[in-house]
Amino acid sequence: MQELMLEDLQMITESAREFAVQHIGPHVMEWDEAQYFPKELMKEAGRFGFLGVFVPEKYGGAGLGYHEYVNIIVEISKVCGSIGLSVAAHNSLCTGHILYYGSEELKSKYLPKLATGEFLGAWGLTEANTGSDAMRMKTVAERDGDFYIINGAKNWITHGISGDVAVVLARTGELLDSDGITAFVVERGTEGFKAGKKENKLGMRASETAEMIFENCRVHKSQVIGQVGKGFKQAMGILDGGRISIAALSLGIAKGAYEAAVNYSKEREQFGQPISKFQAIAFKLADMATKIQAAELLIRQAADLKNAKEKVTKISAMAKYYASEICVEIATDAVQVFGGYGYTKEYPVEKYYRDSKLCTIGEGTSEIQKLVISREVLKGDL
């Protein structure tokens, strides 16, 4: 049975690798330079089963677990971090929120479309002045009969322009009340819901990041996810899993940069021999390989806990924190291995370098991860 499971995992991994090489690889720099988000590619990802990884088969999803998910994100991110980010955000945030907390009516209505790529998902928690300090959000939803009227804006939203449906967190209670925030499903085209400014970013330039603006947006009470007032607690649960997503994204970028550096070090010759023969380069590669191995073990531990439905807060924060930090270190070292060529867009490592930094910021900065970890550690033994 275990062998069969490993064979299935390998098959899924190879499918993701083939998808990335065939459908993403030829266009990576073209999309990056143009800041073009390839929405048609996401529909293709849906046909491969990569947009409904956790969604049960009865809703049209793949019904897979976290190890399969990690491998899919890693293989895509090895080729392009931007697409890895978009696939991760669609699965773990919007789709995940509806899957884990939505009513049967909402799940039946949206999961089949999200899982197949017919709908692209967005998730709106962050605002201009409230990143991790989400309980101070200014977006409000006021009850009006059978409807809620939403006013406010969300920032830094993946698929903020192209998303067909968004999970939106809005305040329905008092400021700083953890039971005063509610999650809603809002479809694109709903009156009062529009896209705002698209961000011009350092990296991840082919993954769309934009504002979502709500001006007297009327949403029916049937679009509330779970109970009124429980949105903040739902979001914290979603972010526990989301940290595994960003850890896997980080691992994929790190592996891509590392593999490029290894291959280049064997081909590039100086002083009559490949530069991999020089201890300075060989030791750098050894450090990179060790960091990747350590990050992957943390991610696998988090995936195991998530699959077992056990508490994952501390380990997922550790995995996200460590994997994202070593991702930046490895991408930096890869540029160094390439030397002057690493600073040009003709070689892949400068893009890994630019993409890597987002991993230490998105879905909670490294500083926030250390805050989460320290709180968990101080509750008991490591």
Coordinates of C-alpha atoms in Angstrom, one line a residue:
M1 CA 0.0 0.0 0.0
Q2 CA 2.8 2.4 0.9
E3 CA 4.6 1.6 -2.4
L4 CA 1.4 2.4 -4.3
M5 CA 1.0 5.7 -2.4
L6 CA 4.6 6.6 -3.3
E7 CA 4.0 5.7 -6.9
D8 CA 1.0 7.9 -7.0
L9 CA 2.9 10.8 -5.4
Q10 CA 5.7 10.3 -8.0
M11 CA 3.1 10.3 -10.8
I12 CA 1.6 13.6 -9.6
T13 CA 5.0 15.1 -9.2
E14 CA 6.0 14.2 -12.8
S15 CA 2.7 15.6 -14.0
A16 CA 3.4 18.9 -12.3
R17 CA 6.9 18.9 -13.7
E18 CA 5.7 18.2 -17.2
F19 CA 3.1 20.9 -16.9
A20 CA 5.6 23.5 -15.7
V21 CA 8.2 22.7 -18.4
Q22 CA 5.8 22.5 -21.3
H23 CA 3.3 25.2 -20.5
I24 CA 5.2 27.7 -18.3
G25 CA 8.9 27.4 -19.2
P26 CA 8.9 28.8 -22.7
H27 CA 7.1 32.0 -21.5
V28 CA 8.7 32.8 -18.1
M29 CA 10.7 35.9 -19.1
E30 CA 8.1 37.2 -21.6
W31 CA 5.5 37.2 -18.9
D32 CA 7.8 38.6 -16.3
E33 CA 9.0 41.5 -18.5
A34 CA 5.4 42.4 -19.5
Q35 CA 4.0 41.8 -16.0
Y36 CA 1.4 39.7 -17.8
F37 CA -0.8 37.4 -15.7
P38 CA -1.6 34.4 -17.9
K39 CA -5.2 33.6 -16.8
E40 CA -5.6 31.1 -19.7
L41 CA -2.7 29.1 -18.2
M42 CA -4.6 28.9 -14.9
K43 CA -7.5 27.3 -16.7
E44 CA -5.0 24.7 -18.1
A45 CA -3.8 24.2 -14.5
G46 CA -7.4 23.4 -13.6
R47 CA -7.6 20.8 -16.3
F48 CA -4.5 19.1 -14.8
G49 CA -6.2 19.1 -11.4
F50 CA -3.9 21.7 -9.8
L51 CA -6.5 24.2 -8.8
G52 CA -8.6 21.9 -6.6
V53 CA -5.9 19.8 -4.9
F54 CA -7.7 19.5 -1.6
V55 CA -11.3 19.7 -3.0
P56 CA -13.1 16.3 -2.7
E57 CA -13.9 14.5 -6.0
K58 CA -17.6 15.0 -5.4
Y59 CA -17.1 18.7 -6.0
G60 CA -14.8 18.1 -9.1
G61 CA -11.5 18.3 -7.2
A62 CA -8.5 16.0 -7.0
G63 CA -9.1 15.1 -3.3
L64 CA -5.4 14.9 -2.5
G65 CA -3.4 15.7 0.6
Y66 CA -0.6 18.1 1.6
H67 CA 2.4 16.1 0.4
E68 CA 0.9 16.0 -3.1
Y69 CA 0.1 19.7 -2.8
V70 CA 3.7 20.6 -1.7
N71 CA 5.1 18.7 -4.6
I72 CA 2.9 20.4 -7.1
I73 CA 3.8 23.9 -5.8
V74 CA 7.5 23.0 -5.7
E75 CA 7.6 21.7 -9.3
I76 CA 5.8 24.7 -10.7
S77 CA 7.8 27.2 -8.6
K78 CA 11.1 25.7 -9.8
V79 CA 10.2 26.9 -13.2
C80 CA 8.3 30.2 -12.2
G81 CA 7.6 31.5 -8.8
S82 CA 4.9 33.8 -10.1
I83 CA 2.7 30.9 -11.3
G84 CA 3.6 28.9 -8.2
L85 CA 2.3 31.8 -6.1
S86 CA -1.0 32.1 -8.1
V87 CA -1.7 28.3 -7.9
A88 CA -0.9 28.3 -4.1
A89 CA -3.1 31.4 -3.4
H90 CA -6.0 29.9 -5.4
N91 CA -5.9 26.6 -3.6
S92 CA -5.1 27.5 0.0
L93 CA -6.8 30.8 0.4
C94 CA -10.0 31.3 -1.6
T95 CA -10.8 27.7 -2.4
G96 CA -9.6 26.5 1.0
H97 CA -11.7 29.0 3.0
I98 CA -14.9 27.9 1.2
L99 CA -13.9 24.2 1.5
Y100 CA -13.2 24.3 5.2
Y101 CA -15.8 26.8 6.5
G102 CA -18.5 27.2 3.9
S103 CA -22.0 25.8 4.0
E104 CA -22.9 22.9 1.8
E105 CA -24.8 25.3 -0.5
L106 CA -21.6 27.5 -0.9
K107 CA -19.4 24.5 -1.5
S108 CA -21.7 23.0 -4.1
K109 CA -22.0 26.4 -5.8
Y110 CA -18.4 27.4 -6.0
L111 CA -16.0 24.5 -5.4
P112 CA -16.7 22.8 -8.8
K113 CA -15.9 26.0 -10.7
L114 CA -12.8 26.8 -8.6
A115 CA -11.4 23.3 -8.8
T116 CA -11.7 23.1 -12.6
G117 CA -10.3 26.5 -13.3
E118 CA -13.6 27.9 -14.6
F119 CA -13.4 30.4 -11.7
L120 CA -10.2 32.0 -10.4
G121 CA -10.2 32.8 -6.7
A122 CA -9.0 35.8 -4.7
W123 CA -8.8 36.2 -0.9
G124 CA -9.2 39.6 0.7
L125 CA -7.8 40.1 4.2
T126 CA -5.0 42.7 3.9
E127 CA -5.7 46.4 3.8
A128 CA -3.4 49.4 3.2
N129 CA -2.8 50.0 6.9
T130 CA -3.7 46.6 8.4
G131 CA -1.4 43.8 7.3
S132 CA -0.9 41.3 10.1
D133 CA -2.9 43.7 12.4
A134 CA -6.1 42.5 10.8
M135 CA -8.5 43.2 13.7
R136 CA -8.1 46.9 12.9
M137 CA -9.5 46.5 9.4
K138 CA -11.6 49.4 8.1
T139 CA -13.7 47.4 5.5
V140 CA -17.2 47.1 7.1
A141 CA -20.3 45.1 6.3
E142 CA -23.5 46.5 7.6
R143 CA -26.7 44.5 7.7
D144 CA -29.6 45.7 5.6
G145 CA -32.5 43.1 5.7
D146 CA -31.4 40.0 3.9
F147 CA -28.2 41.8 2.6
Y148 CA -24.9 43.1 3.8
I149 CA -23.6 46.4 2.5
I150 CA -19.8 46.2 2.2
N151 CA -17.6 49.4 2.0
G152 CA -13.8 49.5 2.0
A153 CA -10.7 48.4 0.1
K154 CA -8.4 45.4 0.2
N155 CA -4.8 45.7 -0.9
W156 CA -2.0 43.3 -2.1
I157 CA -4.6 40.8 -3.3
T158 CA -3.5 38.0 -5.6
H159 CA -5.9 38.0 -8.5
G160 CA -7.5 41.2 -7.3
I161 CA -8.3 42.1 -11.0
S162 CA -8.7 38.7 -12.6
G163 CA -10.4 36.7 -9.9
D164 CA -13.9 35.6 -10.7
V165 CA -14.8 35.2 -7.0
A166 CA -13.3 36.5 -3.8
V167 CA -13.5 35.6 -0.2
V168 CA -13.6 38.9 1.6
L169 CA -13.2 39.6 5.3
A170 CA -15.1 42.6 6.6
R171 CA -15.9 44.0 10.1
T172 CA -19.4 43.3 11.3
G173 CA -18.7 44.2 14.9
E174 CA -16.6 46.5 17.0
L175 CA -13.0 47.4 16.2
L176 CA -10.5 45.0 17.8
D177 CA -13.2 42.4 18.5
S178 CA -12.0 39.0 17.3
D179 CA -15.7 38.0 17.0
G180 CA -16.5 41.0 15.0
I181 CA -15.2 40.0 11.5
T182 CA -17.2 38.0 9.0
A183 CA -16.2 36.3 5.7
F184 CA -18.2 36.7 2.6
V185 CA -18.1 35.2 -0.9
V186 CA -18.4 38.0 -3.5
E187 CA -18.6 37.3 -7.2
R188 CA -17.0 39.5 -9.8
G189 CA -19.8 41.6 -11.4
T190 CA -21.5 42.2 -8.2
E191 CA -22.6 45.9 -8.2
G192 CA -20.2 47.9 -6.1
F193 CA -17.3 45.5 -6.4
K194 CA -14.4 46.6 -8.6
A195 CA -10.7 46.2 -9.1
G196 CA -8.3 49.0 -8.2
K197 CA -4.6 49.7 -8.7
K198 CA -2.3 46.9 -9.9
E199 CA 1.0 46.8 -8.1
N200 CA 4.3 47.2 -10.0
K201 CA 6.5 44.7 -8.1
L202 CA 10.2 43.8 -7.8
G203 CA 9.5 40.1 -8.4
M204 CA 6.6 37.7 -8.9
R205 CA 5.7 40.0 -11.7
A206 CA 3.5 37.5 -13.6
S207 CA 1.3 36.9 -10.6
E208 CA -1.3 39.7 -10.4
T209 CA -1.4 41.7 -7.2
A210 CA -4.0 44.5 -7.0
E211 CA -6.6 46.3 -4.9
M212 CA -10.2 45.2 -4.5
I213 CA -12.6 48.1 -3.9
F214 CA -16.1 47.9 -2.3
E215 CA -18.5 50.8 -2.6
N216 CA -22.0 50.0 -1.3
C217 CA -21.6 46.4 -2.5
R218 CA -24.7 44.4 -1.7
V219 CA -24.1 40.8 -0.7
H220 CA -26.9 38.4 0.2
K221 CA -26.7 36.8 3.7
S222 CA -26.5 33.4 2.0
Q223 CA -22.9 34.4 0.9
V224 CA -21.7 34.5 4.5
I225 CA -19.1 31.8 5.1
G226 CA -19.8 30.0 8.4
Q227 CA -21.2 32.0 11.3
V228 CA -21.3 35.8 11.4
G229 CA -18.4 37.1 13.4
K230 CA -16.2 34.1 13.0
G231 CA -14.3 35.3 10.0
F232 CA -11.1 36.3 11.8
K233 CA -10.8 33.0 13.5
Q234 CA -11.4 31.3 10.2
A235 CA -8.7 33.4 8.5
M236 CA -6.2 32.4 11.2
G237 CA -6.9 28.8 10.5
I238 CA -6.5 29.4 6.7
L239 CA -3.2 31.1 7.3
D240 CA -1.8 28.1 9.2
G241 CA -2.2 26.1 6.0
G242 CA -1.2 29.0 3.8
R243 CA 2.2 29.1 5.5
I244 CA 2.8 25.6 4.2
S245 CA 2.0 27.0 0.7
I246 CA 4.5 29.8 0.9
A247 CA 7.1 27.4 2.4
A248 CA 6.6 25.1 -0.6
L249 CA 6.8 28.1 -2.9
S250 CA 10.1 29.0 -1.2
L251 CA 11.4 25.5 -1.5
G252 CA 10.6 25.4 -5.3
I253 CA 12.4 28.7 -6.0
A254 CA 15.3 27.6 -3.9
K255 CA 15.6 24.3 -5.7
G256 CA 15.3 26.0 -9.1
A257 CA 18.1 28.4 -8.2
Y258 CA 20.3 25.6 -6.7
E259 CA 19.9 23.3 -9.7
A260 CA 20.8 26.2 -12.0
A261 CA 23.9 26.9 -10.0
V262 CA 25.0 23.3 -9.9
N263 CA 24.6 22.9 -13.6
Y264 CA 26.4 26.1 -14.4
S265 CA 29.3 25.3 -12.0
K266 CA 29.9 22.1 -14.0
E267 CA 29.9 23.9 -17.3
R268 CA 31.7 27.2 -16.5
E269 CA 35.5 26.9 -16.7
Q270 CA 38.1 29.1 -15.2
F271 CA 41.8 28.5 -14.8
G272 CA 41.5 25.4 -16.9
Q273 CA 38.8 23.6 -14.9
P274 CA 35.1 23.8 -14.1
I275 CA 34.4 26.2 -11.2
S276 CA 32.7 23.4 -9.3
K277 CA 36.3 22.1 -8.7
F278 CA 37.1 25.1 -6.6
Q279 CA 36.4 24.7 -2.9
A280 CA 34.8 28.1 -2.6
I281 CA 32.1 27.2 -5.1
A282 CA 31.8 23.5 -3.9
F283 CA 31.3 24.6 -0.3
K284 CA 28.7 27.2 -1.3
L285 CA 26.8 24.4 -3.1
A286 CA 27.1 22.2 0.0
D287 CA 25.6 24.9 2.1
M288 CA 22.7 25.4 -0.4
A289 CA 22.0 21.7 -0.5
T290 CA 21.9 21.4 3.3
K291 CA 19.5 24.3 3.7
I292 CA 17.2 22.9 1.1
Q293 CA 17.2 19.5 2.9
A294 CA 16.4 21.1 6.3
A295 CA 13.6 23.2 4.9
E296 CA 12.0 20.3 3.1
L297 CA 12.0 18.2 6.3
L298 CA 10.2 21.0 8.2
I299 CA 7.7 21.3 5.4
R300 CA 7.1 17.6 5.4
Q301 CA 6.5 17.6 9.1
A302 CA 4.0 20.4 8.7
A303 CA 2.3 18.4 5.9
D304 CA 2.1 15.3 8.0
L305 CA 0.4 17.3 10.8
K306 CA -2.0 19.0 8.4
N307 CA -3.0 15.6 6.8
A308 CA -3.6 14.2 10.3
K309 CA -5.8 17.3 11.1
E310 CA -3.5 18.1 14.1
K311 CA -2.5 21.5 15.2
V312 CA 0.0 22.9 12.8
T313 CA 0.4 26.6 13.9
K314 CA 4.0 26.3 15.3
I315 CA 5.5 23.9 12.7
S316 CA 3.9 25.7 9.7
A317 CA 5.2 29.0 10.9
M318 CA 8.7 27.4 11.4
A319 CA 8.5 25.9 7.9
K320 CA 7.5 29.2 6.3
Y321 CA 10.0 31.2 8.3
Y322 CA 13.0 29.0 7.6
A323 CA 12.1 28.0 4.0
S324 CA 11.6 31.6 3.0
E325 CA 14.8 32.9 4.6
I326 CA 16.9 30.2 3.0
C327 CA 15.2 30.8 -0.3
V328 CA 16.6 34.3 -0.3
E329 CA 20.0 33.1 0.8
I330 CA 20.2 30.4 -1.9
A331 CA 19.0 32.7 -4.7
T332 CA 21.6 35.2 -3.6
D333 CA 24.3 32.5 -3.6
A334 CA 23.2 31.3 -7.0
V335 CA 23.7 34.7 -8.5
Q336 CA 27.2 34.7 -7.0
V337 CA 28.0 31.3 -8.6
F338 CA 27.0 32.7 -12.0
G339 CA 29.1 35.9 -11.4
G340 CA 28.4 38.6 -13.9
Y341 CA 26.1 36.4 -15.9
G342 CA 23.9 36.0 -12.8
Y343 CA 23.2 39.7 -12.9
T344 CA 21.7 39.5 -16.4
K345 CA 18.3 38.4 -17.6
E346 CA 19.8 35.9 -20.1
Y347 CA 20.2 33.5 -17.2
P348 CA 17.5 32.3 -14.8
V349 CA 19.0 33.1 -11.4
E350 CA 18.3 36.9 -11.4
K351 CA 14.6 36.1 -11.6
Y352 CA 14.9 33.6 -8.7
Y353 CA 16.7 36.3 -6.8
R354 CA 13.9 38.8 -7.4
D355 CA 11.1 36.4 -6.8
S356 CA 12.6 35.0 -3.6
K357 CA 12.1 38.1 -1.5
L358 CA 8.3 38.0 -1.5
C359 CA 8.5 34.7 0.3
T360 CA 9.8 36.4 3.5
I361 CA 6.9 39.0 3.3
G362 CA 3.7 37.4 2.0
E363 CA 1.2 35.7 4.3
G364 CA 3.1 37.1 7.3
T365 CA 6.6 38.5 7.4
S366 CA 9.5 36.6 8.9
E367 CA 9.1 38.8 12.0
I368 CA 5.4 37.8 12.3
Q369 CA 6.4 34.1 12.0
K370 CA 8.9 34.5 14.8
L371 CA 6.1 36.1 16.9
V372 CA 3.8 33.1 16.2
I373 CA 6.6 30.6 16.9
S374 CA 7.7 32.3 20.2
R375 CA 4.1 32.4 21.5
E376 CA 3.7 28.7 20.7
V377 CA 7.1 27.8 22.2
L378 CA 6.3 29.7 25.4
K379 CA 3.1 27.8 25.9
G380 CA 5.1 24.6 26.4
D381 CA 8.1 22.5 25.4
L382 CA 9.5 22.5 21.9

